JSON list of N, CA and C in Angstrom, two decimals:
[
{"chain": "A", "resi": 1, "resn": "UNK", "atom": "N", "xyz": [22.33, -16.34, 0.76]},
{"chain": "A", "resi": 1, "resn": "UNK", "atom": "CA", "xyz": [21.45, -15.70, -0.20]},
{"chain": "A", "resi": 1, "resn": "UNK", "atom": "C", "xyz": [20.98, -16.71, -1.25]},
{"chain": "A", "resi": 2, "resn": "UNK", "atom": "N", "xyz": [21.88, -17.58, -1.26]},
{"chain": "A", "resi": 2, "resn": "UNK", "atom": "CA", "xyz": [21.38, -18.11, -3.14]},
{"chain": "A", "resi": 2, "resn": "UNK", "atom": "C", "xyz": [20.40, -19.65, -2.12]},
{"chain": "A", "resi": 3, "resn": "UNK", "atom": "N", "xyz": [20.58, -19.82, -1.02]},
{"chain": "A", "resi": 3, "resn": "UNK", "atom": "CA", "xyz": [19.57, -20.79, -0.30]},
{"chain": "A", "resi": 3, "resn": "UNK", "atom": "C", "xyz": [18.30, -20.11, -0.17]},
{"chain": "A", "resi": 4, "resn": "UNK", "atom": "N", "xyz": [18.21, -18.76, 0.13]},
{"chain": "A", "resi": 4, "resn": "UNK", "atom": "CA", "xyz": [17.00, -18.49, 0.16]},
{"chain": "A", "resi": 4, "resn": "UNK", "atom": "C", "xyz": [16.16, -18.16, -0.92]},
{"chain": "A", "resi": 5, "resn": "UNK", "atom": "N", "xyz": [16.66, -17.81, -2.30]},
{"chain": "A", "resi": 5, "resn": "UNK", "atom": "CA", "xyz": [16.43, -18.03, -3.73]},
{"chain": "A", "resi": 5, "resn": "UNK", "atom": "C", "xyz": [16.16, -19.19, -3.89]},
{"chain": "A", "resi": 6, "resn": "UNK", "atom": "N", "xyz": [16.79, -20.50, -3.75]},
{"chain": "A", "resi": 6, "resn": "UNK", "atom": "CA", "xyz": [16.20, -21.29, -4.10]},
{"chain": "A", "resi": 6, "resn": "UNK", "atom": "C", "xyz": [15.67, -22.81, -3.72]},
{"chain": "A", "resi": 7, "resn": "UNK", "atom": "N", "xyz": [15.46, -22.48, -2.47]},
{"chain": "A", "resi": 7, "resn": "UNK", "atom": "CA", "xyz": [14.82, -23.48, -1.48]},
{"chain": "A", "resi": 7, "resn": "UNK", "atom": "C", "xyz": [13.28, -22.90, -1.01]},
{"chain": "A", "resi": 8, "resn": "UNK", "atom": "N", "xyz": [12.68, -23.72, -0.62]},
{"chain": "A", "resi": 8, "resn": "UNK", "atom": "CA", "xyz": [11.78, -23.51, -0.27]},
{"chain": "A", "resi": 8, "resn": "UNK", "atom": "C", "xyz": [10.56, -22.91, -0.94]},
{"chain": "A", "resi": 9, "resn": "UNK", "atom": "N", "xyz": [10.63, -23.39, -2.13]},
{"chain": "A", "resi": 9, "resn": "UNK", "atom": "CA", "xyz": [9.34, -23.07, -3.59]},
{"chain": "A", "resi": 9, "resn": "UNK", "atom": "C", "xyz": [7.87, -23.69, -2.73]},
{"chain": "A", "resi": 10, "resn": "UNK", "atom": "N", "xyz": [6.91, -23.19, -2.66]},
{"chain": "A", "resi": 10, "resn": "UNK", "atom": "CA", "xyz": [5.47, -23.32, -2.47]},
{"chain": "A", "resi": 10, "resn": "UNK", "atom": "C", "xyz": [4.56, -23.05, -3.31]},
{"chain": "A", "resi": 11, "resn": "UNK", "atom": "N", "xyz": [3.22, -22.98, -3.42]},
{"chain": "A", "resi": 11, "resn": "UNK", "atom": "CA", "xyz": [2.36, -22.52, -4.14]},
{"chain": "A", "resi": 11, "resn": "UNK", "atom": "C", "xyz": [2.14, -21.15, -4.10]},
{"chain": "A", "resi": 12, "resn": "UNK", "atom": "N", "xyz": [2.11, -20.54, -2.78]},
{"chain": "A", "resi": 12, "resn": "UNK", "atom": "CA", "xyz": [2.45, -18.99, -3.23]},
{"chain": "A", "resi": 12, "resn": "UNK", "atom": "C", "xyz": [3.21, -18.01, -3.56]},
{"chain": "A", "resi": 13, "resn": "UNK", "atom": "N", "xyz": [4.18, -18.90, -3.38]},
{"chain": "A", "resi": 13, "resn": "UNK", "atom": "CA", "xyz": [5.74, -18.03, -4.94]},
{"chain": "A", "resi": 13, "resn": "UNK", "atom": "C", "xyz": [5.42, -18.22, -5.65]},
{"chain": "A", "resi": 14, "resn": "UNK", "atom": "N", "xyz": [4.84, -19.60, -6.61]},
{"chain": "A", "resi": 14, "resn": "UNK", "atom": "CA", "xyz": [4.46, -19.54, -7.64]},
{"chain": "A", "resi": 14, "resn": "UNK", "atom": "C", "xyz": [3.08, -18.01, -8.31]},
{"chain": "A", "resi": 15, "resn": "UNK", "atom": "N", "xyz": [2.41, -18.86, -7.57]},
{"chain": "A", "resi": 15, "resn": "UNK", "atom": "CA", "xyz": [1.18, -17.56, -7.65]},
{"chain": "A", "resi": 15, "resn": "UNK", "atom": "C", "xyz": [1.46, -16.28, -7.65]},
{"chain": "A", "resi": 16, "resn": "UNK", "atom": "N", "xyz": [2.34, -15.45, -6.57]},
{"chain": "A", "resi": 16, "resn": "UNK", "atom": "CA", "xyz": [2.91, -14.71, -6.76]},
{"chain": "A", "resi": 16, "resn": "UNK", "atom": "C", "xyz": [3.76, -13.77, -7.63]},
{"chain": "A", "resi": 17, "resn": "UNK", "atom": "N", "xyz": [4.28, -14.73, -8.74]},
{"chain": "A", "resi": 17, "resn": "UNK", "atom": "CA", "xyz": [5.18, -14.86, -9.55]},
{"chain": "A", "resi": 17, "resn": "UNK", "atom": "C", "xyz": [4.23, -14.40, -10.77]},
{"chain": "A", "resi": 18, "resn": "UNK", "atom": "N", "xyz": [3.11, -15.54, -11.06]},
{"chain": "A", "resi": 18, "resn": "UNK", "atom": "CA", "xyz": [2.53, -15.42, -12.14]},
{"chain": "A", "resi": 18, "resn": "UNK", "atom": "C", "xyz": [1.48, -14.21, -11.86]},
{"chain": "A", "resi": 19, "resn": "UNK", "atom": "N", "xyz": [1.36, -13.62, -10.39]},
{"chain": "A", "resi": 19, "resn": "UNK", "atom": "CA", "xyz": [0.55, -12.57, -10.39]},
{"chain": "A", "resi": 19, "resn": "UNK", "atom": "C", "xyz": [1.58, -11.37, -10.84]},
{"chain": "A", "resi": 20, "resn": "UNK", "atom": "N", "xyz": [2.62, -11.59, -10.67]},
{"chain": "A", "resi": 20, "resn": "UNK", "atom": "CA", "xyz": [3.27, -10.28, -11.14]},
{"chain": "A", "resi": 20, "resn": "UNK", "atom": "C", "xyz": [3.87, -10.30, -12.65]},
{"chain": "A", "resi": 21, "resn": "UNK", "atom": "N", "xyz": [3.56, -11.43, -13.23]},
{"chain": "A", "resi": 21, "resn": "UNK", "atom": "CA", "xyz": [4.05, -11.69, -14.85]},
{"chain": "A", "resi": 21, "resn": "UNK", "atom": "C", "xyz": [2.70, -10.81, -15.18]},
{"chain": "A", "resi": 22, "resn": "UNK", "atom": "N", "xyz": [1.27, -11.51, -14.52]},
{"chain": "A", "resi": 22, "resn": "UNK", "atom": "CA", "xyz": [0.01, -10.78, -15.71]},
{"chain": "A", "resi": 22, "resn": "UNK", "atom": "C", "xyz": [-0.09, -9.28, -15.74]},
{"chain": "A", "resi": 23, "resn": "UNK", "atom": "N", "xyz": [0.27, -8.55, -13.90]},
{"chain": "A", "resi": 23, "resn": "UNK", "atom": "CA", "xyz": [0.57, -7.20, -13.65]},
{"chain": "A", "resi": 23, "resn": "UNK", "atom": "C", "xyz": [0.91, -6.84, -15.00]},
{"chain": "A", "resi": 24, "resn": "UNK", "atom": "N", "xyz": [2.39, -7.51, -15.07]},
{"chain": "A", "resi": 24, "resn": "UNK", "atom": "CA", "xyz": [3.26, -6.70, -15.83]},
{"chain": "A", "resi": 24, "resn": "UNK", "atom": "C", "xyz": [3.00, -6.91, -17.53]},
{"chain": "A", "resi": 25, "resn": "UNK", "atom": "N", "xyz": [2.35, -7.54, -17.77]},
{"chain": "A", "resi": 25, "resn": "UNK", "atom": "CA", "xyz": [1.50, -8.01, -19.23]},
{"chain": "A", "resi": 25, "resn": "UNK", "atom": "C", "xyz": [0.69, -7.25, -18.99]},
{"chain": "A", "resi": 26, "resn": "UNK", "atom": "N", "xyz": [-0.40, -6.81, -18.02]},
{"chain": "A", "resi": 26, "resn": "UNK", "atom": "CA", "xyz": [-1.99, -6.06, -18.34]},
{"chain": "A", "resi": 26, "resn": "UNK", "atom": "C", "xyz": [-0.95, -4.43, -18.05]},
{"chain": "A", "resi": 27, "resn": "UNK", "atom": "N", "xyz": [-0.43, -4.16, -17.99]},
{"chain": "A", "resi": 27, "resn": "UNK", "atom": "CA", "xyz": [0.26, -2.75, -17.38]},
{"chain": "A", "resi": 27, "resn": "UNK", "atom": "C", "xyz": [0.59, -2.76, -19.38]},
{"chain": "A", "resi": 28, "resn": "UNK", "atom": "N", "xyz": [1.15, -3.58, -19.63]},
{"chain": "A", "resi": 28, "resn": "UNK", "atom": "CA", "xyz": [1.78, -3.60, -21.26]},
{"chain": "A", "resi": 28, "resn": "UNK", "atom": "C", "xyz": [0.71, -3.28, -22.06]},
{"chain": "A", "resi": 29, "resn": "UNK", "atom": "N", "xyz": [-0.30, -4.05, -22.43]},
{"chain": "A", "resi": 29, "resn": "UNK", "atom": "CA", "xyz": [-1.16, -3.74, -22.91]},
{"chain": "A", "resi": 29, "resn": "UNK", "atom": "C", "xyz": [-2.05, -2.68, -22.81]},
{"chain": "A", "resi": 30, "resn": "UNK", "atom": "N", "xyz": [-2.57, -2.69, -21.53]},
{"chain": "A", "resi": 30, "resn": "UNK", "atom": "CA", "xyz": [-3.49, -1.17, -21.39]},
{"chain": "A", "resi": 30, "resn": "UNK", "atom": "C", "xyz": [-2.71, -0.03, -21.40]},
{"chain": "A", "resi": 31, "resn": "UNK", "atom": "N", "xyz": [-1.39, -0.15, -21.44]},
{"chain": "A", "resi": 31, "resn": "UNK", "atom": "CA", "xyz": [-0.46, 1.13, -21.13]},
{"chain": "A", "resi": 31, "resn": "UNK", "atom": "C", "xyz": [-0.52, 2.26, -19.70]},
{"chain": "A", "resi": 32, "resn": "UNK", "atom": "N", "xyz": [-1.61, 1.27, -18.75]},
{"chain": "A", "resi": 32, "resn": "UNK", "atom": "CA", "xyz": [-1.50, 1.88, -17.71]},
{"chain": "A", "resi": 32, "resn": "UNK", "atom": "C", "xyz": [-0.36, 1.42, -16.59]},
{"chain": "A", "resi": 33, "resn": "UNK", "atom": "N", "xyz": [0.65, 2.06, -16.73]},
{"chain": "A", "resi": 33, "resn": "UNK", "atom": "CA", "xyz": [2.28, 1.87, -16.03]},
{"chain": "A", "resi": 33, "resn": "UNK", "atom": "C", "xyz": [2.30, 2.10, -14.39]},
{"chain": "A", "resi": 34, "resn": "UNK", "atom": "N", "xyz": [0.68, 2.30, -14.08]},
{"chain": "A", "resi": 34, "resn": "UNK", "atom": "CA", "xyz": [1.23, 2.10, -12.25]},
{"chain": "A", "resi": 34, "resn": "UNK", "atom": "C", "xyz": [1.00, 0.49, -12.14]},
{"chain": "A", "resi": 35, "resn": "UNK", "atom": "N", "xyz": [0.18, -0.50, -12.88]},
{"chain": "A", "resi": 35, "resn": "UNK", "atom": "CA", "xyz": [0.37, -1.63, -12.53]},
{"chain": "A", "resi": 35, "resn": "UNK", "atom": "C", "xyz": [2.10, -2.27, -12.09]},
{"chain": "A", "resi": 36, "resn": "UNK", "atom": "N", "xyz": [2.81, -1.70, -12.86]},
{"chain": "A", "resi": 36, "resn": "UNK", "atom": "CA", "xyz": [4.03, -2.02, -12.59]},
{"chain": "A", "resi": 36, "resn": "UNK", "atom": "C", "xyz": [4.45, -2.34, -11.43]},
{"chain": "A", "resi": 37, "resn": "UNK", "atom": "N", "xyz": [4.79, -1.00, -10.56]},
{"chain": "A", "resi": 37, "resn": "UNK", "atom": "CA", "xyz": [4.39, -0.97, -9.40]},
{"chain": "A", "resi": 37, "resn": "UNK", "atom": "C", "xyz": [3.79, -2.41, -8.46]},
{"chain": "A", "resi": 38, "resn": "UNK", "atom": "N", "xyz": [2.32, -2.44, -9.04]},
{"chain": "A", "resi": 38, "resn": "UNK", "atom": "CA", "xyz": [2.16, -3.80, -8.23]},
{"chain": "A", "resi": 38, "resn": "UNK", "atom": "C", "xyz": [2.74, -4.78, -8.47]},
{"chain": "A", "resi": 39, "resn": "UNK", "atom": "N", "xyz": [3.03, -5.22, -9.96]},
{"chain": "A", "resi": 39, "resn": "UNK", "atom": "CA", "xyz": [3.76, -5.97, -10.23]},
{"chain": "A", "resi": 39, "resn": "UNK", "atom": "C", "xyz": [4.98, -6.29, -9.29]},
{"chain": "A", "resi": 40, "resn": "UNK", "atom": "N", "xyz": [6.00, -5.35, -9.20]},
{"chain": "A", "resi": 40, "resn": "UNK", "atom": "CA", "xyz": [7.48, -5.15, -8.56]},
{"chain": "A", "resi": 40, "resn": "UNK", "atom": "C", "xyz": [7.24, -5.42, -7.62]},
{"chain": "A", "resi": 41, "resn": "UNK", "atom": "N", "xyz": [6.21, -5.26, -6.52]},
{"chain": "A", "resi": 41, "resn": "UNK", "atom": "CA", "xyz": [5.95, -5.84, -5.11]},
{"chain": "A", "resi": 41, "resn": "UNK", "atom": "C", "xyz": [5.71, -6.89, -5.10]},
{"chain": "A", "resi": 42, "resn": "UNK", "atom": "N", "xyz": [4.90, -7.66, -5.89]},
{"chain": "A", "resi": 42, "resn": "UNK", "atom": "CA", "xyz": [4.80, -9.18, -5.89]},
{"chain": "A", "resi": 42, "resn": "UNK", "atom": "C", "xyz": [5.78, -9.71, -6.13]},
{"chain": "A", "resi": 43, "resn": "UNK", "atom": "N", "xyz": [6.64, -9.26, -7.27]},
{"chain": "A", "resi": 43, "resn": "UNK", "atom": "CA", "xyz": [7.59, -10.10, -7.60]},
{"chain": "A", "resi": 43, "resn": "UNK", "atom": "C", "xyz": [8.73, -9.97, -6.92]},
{"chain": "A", "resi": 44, "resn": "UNK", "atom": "N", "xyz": [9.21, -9.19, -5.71]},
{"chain": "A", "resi": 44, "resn": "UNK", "atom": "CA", "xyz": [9.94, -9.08, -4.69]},
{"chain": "A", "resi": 44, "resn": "UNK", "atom": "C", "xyz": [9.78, -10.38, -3.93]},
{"chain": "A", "resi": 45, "resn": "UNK", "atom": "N", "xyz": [8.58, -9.79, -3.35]},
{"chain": "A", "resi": 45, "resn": "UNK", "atom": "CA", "xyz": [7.60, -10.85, -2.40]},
{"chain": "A", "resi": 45, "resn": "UNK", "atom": "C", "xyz": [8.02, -12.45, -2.85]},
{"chain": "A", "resi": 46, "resn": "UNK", "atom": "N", "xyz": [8.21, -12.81, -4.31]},
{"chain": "A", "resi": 46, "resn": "UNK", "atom": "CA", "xyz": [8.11, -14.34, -4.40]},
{"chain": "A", "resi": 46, "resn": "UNK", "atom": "C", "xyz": [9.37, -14.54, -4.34]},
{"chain": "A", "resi": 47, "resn": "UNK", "atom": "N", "xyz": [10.16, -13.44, -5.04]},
{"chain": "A", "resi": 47, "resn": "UNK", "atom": "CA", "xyz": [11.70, -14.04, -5.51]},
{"chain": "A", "resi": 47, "resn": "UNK", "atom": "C", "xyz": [12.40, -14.19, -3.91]},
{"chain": "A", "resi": 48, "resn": "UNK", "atom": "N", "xyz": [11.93, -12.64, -2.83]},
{"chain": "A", "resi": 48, "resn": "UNK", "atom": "CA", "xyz": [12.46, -13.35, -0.99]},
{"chain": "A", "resi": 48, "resn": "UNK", "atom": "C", "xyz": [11.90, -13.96, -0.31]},
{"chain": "A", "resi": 49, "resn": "UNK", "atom": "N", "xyz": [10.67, -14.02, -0.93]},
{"chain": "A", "resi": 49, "resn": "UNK", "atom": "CA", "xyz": [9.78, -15.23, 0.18]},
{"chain": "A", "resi": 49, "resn": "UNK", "atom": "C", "xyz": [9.42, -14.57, 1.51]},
{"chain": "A", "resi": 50, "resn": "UNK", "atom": "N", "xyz": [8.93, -13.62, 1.28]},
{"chain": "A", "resi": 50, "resn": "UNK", "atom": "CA", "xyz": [8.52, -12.38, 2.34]},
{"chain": "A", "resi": 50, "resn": "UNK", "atom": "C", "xyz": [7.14, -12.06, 2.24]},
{"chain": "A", "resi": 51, "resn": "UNK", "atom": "N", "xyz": [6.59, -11.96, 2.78]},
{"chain": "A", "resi": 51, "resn": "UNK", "atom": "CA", "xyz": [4.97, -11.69, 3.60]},
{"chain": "A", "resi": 51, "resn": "UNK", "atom": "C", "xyz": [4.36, -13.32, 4.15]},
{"chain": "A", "resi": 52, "resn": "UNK", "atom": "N", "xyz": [3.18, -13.26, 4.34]},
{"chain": "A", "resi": 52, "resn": "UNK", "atom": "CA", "xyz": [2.95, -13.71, 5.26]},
{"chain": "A", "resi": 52, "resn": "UNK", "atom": "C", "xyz": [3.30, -15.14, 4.83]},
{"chain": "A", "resi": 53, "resn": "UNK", "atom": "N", "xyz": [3.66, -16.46, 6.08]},
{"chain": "A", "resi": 53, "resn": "UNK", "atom": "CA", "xyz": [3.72, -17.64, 5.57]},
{"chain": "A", "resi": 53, "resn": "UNK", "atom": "C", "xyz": [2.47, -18.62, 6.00]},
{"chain": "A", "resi": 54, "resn": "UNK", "atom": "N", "xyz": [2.21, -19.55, 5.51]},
{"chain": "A", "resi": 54, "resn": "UNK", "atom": "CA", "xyz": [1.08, -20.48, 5.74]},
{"chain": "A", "resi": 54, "resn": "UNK", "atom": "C", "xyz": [0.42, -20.59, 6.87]},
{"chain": "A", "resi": 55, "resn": "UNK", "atom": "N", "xyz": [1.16, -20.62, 7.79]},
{"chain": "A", "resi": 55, "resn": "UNK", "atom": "CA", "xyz": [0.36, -20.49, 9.24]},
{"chain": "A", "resi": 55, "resn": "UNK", "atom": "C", "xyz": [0.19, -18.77, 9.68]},
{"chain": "A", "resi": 56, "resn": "UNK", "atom": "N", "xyz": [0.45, -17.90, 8.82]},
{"chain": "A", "resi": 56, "resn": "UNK", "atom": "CA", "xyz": [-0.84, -16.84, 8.66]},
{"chain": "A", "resi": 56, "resn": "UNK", "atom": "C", "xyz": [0.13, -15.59, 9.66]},
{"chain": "A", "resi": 57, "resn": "UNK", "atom": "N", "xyz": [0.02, -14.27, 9.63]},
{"chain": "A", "resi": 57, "resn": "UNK", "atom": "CA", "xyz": [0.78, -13.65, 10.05]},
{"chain": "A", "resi": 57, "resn": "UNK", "atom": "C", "xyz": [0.97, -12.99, 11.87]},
{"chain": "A", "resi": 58, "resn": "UNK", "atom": "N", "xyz": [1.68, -14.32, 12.52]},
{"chain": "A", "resi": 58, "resn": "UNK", "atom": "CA", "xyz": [1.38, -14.40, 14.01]},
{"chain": "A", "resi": 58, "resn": "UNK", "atom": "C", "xyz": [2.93, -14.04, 14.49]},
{"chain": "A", "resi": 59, "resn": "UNK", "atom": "N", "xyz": [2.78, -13.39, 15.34]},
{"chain": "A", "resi": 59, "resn": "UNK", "atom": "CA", "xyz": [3.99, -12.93, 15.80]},
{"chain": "A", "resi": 59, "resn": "UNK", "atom": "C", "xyz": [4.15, -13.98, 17.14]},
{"chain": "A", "resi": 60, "resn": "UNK", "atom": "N", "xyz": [4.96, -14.52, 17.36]},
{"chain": "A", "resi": 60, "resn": "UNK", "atom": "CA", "xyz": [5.70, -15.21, 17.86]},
{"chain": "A", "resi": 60, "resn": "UNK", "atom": "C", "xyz": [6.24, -14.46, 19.24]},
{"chain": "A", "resi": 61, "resn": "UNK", "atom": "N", "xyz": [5.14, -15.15, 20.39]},
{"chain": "A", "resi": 61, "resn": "UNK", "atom": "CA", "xyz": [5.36, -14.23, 21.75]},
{"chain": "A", "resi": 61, "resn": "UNK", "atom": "C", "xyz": [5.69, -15.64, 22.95]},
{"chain": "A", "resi": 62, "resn": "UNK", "atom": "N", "xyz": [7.60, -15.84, 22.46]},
{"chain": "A", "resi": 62, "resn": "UNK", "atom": "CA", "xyz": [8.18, -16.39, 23.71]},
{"chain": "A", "resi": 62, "resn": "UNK", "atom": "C", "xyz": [8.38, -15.97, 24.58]},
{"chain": "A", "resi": 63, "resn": "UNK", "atom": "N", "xyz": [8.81, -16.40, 25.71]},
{"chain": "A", "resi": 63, "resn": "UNK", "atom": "CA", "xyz": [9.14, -15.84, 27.15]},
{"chain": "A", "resi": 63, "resn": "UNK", "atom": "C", "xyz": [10.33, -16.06, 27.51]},
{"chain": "A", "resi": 64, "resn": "UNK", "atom": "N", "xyz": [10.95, -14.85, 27.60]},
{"chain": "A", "resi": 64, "resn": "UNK", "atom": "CA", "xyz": [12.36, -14.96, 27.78]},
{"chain": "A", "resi": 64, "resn": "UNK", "atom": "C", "xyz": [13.13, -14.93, 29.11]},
{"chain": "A", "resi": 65, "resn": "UNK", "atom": "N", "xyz": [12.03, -15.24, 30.07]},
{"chain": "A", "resi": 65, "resn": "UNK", "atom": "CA", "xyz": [12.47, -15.36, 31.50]},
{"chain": "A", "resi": 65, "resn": "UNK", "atom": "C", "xyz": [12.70, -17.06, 31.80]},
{"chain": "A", "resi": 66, "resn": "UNK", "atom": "N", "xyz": [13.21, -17.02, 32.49]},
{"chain": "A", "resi": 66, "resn": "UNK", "atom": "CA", "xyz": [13.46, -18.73, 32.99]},
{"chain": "A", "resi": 66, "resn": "UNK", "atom": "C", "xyz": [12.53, -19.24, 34.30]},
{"chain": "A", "resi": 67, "resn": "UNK", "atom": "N", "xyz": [11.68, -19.93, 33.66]},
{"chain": "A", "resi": 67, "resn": "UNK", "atom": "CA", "xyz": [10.41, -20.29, 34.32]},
{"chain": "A", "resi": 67, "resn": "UNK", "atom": "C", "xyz": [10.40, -21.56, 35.22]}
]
């Protein structure tokens, strides 16, 4: 757990991160509290490093027969 916290930093954890700091700043200010919400999903997203990664969201179709 604490390797996947803190290995592997990119530019879109970062981004991620600071998209869910402004969420949670513009949710403060306007007092509209479903931003939150988006907020909490982004900031999931950066802190596990979950959705899609750089080479884009491809599912991975090996062959498990012996060829």
């Amino acid at each position: 757990m604490k390797k996947l916290l803190f290995t592997n930093w990119h530019f879109m954890r970062f981004f991620r991160i600071a998209l869910a700091l402004f969420l949670f700043y513009n949710a403060y200010i306007t007092h509209e509290w479903f931003f939150i919400v988006f907020g909490i999903f982004f900031l999931i997203q950066a802190i596990f490093n979950l959705g899609c990664s750089p080479n884009g969201c491809n599912v991975s179709y090996k062959s498990t027969k012996n060829e």
